[in-house]
Structure formats: C-alpha cells, structure tokens
C-alpha cells in the first residue's frame, strides 16, 4: 500500500513541477478546434453511411427487378 501512496504522491509532484501547462486561452482555442473537427468528421461519416445505404438498397432493388 505504501508503494501506491508513494506513486500517487510522486505523480502529483511531477504534475506540479515538471509539466508545462498551456495558458487558458490556448486551451479554449484548441478545444473549439477539436469540437469543430469532431462534428465535421461525424457529419462526413454519416454522409458516407447514408450514401452506401442508398447505394446498397438501389443495388438490391435492381437485382430483385
């Protein structure tokens, strides 16, 4: 148990002293960029899914005819 407590204590000390944290404005800017690209990627994935769903439905309707 002492090893776990020592590990956690050293981890927090490293976070406080050795990590370079970005300024708040940069964090906000990068968060917005990630959110926008996530929405764009989700829309692109939805579009490709819809395209293939319609293409396969058309293909199977063509085969049935």
XYZ file of C-alpha atoms in Angstrom:
65
model
C 0.000 0.000 0.000
C 2.913 2.339 0.693
C 4.121 1.919 -2.889
C 0.758 3.075 -4.242
C 0.675 6.125 -1.985
C 4.274 6.938 -2.926
C 3.452 6.585 -6.630
C 0.448 8.921 -6.358
C 2.428 11.471 -4.339
C 5.273 11.462 -6.862
C 2.818 11.728 -9.746
C 1.176 14.834 -8.297
C 4.592 16.363 -7.576
C 5.642 15.800 -11.172
C 2.419 17.338 -12.454
C 3.052 20.440 -10.343
C 6.744 20.906 -11.059
C 7.686 19.301 -14.402
C 4.648 19.719 -16.639
C 4.311 22.834 -18.773
C 0.646 23.714 -18.780
C -0.826 25.771 -21.651
C -2.466 29.121 -20.990
C -6.249 29.147 -20.656
C -6.820 30.972 -23.959
C -4.898 28.287 -25.841
C -6.868 25.529 -24.109
C -10.142 27.169 -25.159
C -8.960 27.671 -28.757
C -7.778 24.092 -29.136
C -10.949 22.734 -27.520
C -13.057 24.604 -30.068
C -10.907 23.286 -32.924
C -11.280 19.701 -31.682
C -15.053 20.128 -31.274
C -15.463 21.547 -34.787
C -13.417 18.783 -36.397
C -15.293 16.160 -34.369
C -18.622 17.465 -35.686
C -17.268 17.621 -39.254
C -15.927 14.072 -39.018
C -19.245 12.840 -37.601
C -21.135 14.512 -40.474
C -18.753 13.023 -43.038
C -19.166 9.559 -41.519
C -22.958 9.963 -41.549
C -22.849 11.096 -45.187
C -20.774 8.109 -46.296
C -23.060 5.776 -44.338
C -26.169 7.259 -45.995
C -24.558 7.040 -49.431
C -23.670 3.358 -49.049
C -27.081 2.555 -47.521
C -28.856 4.099 -50.532
C -26.410 2.512 -52.987
C -26.921 -0.948 -51.490
C -30.698 -0.505 -51.365
C -30.667 0.549 -55.015
C -28.437 -2.375 -55.936
C -30.701 -4.919 -54.220
C -33.817 -3.341 -55.759
C -32.123 -3.580 -59.164
C -31.325 -7.259 -58.559
C -34.915 -8.008 -57.462
C -36.380 -6.450 -60.613
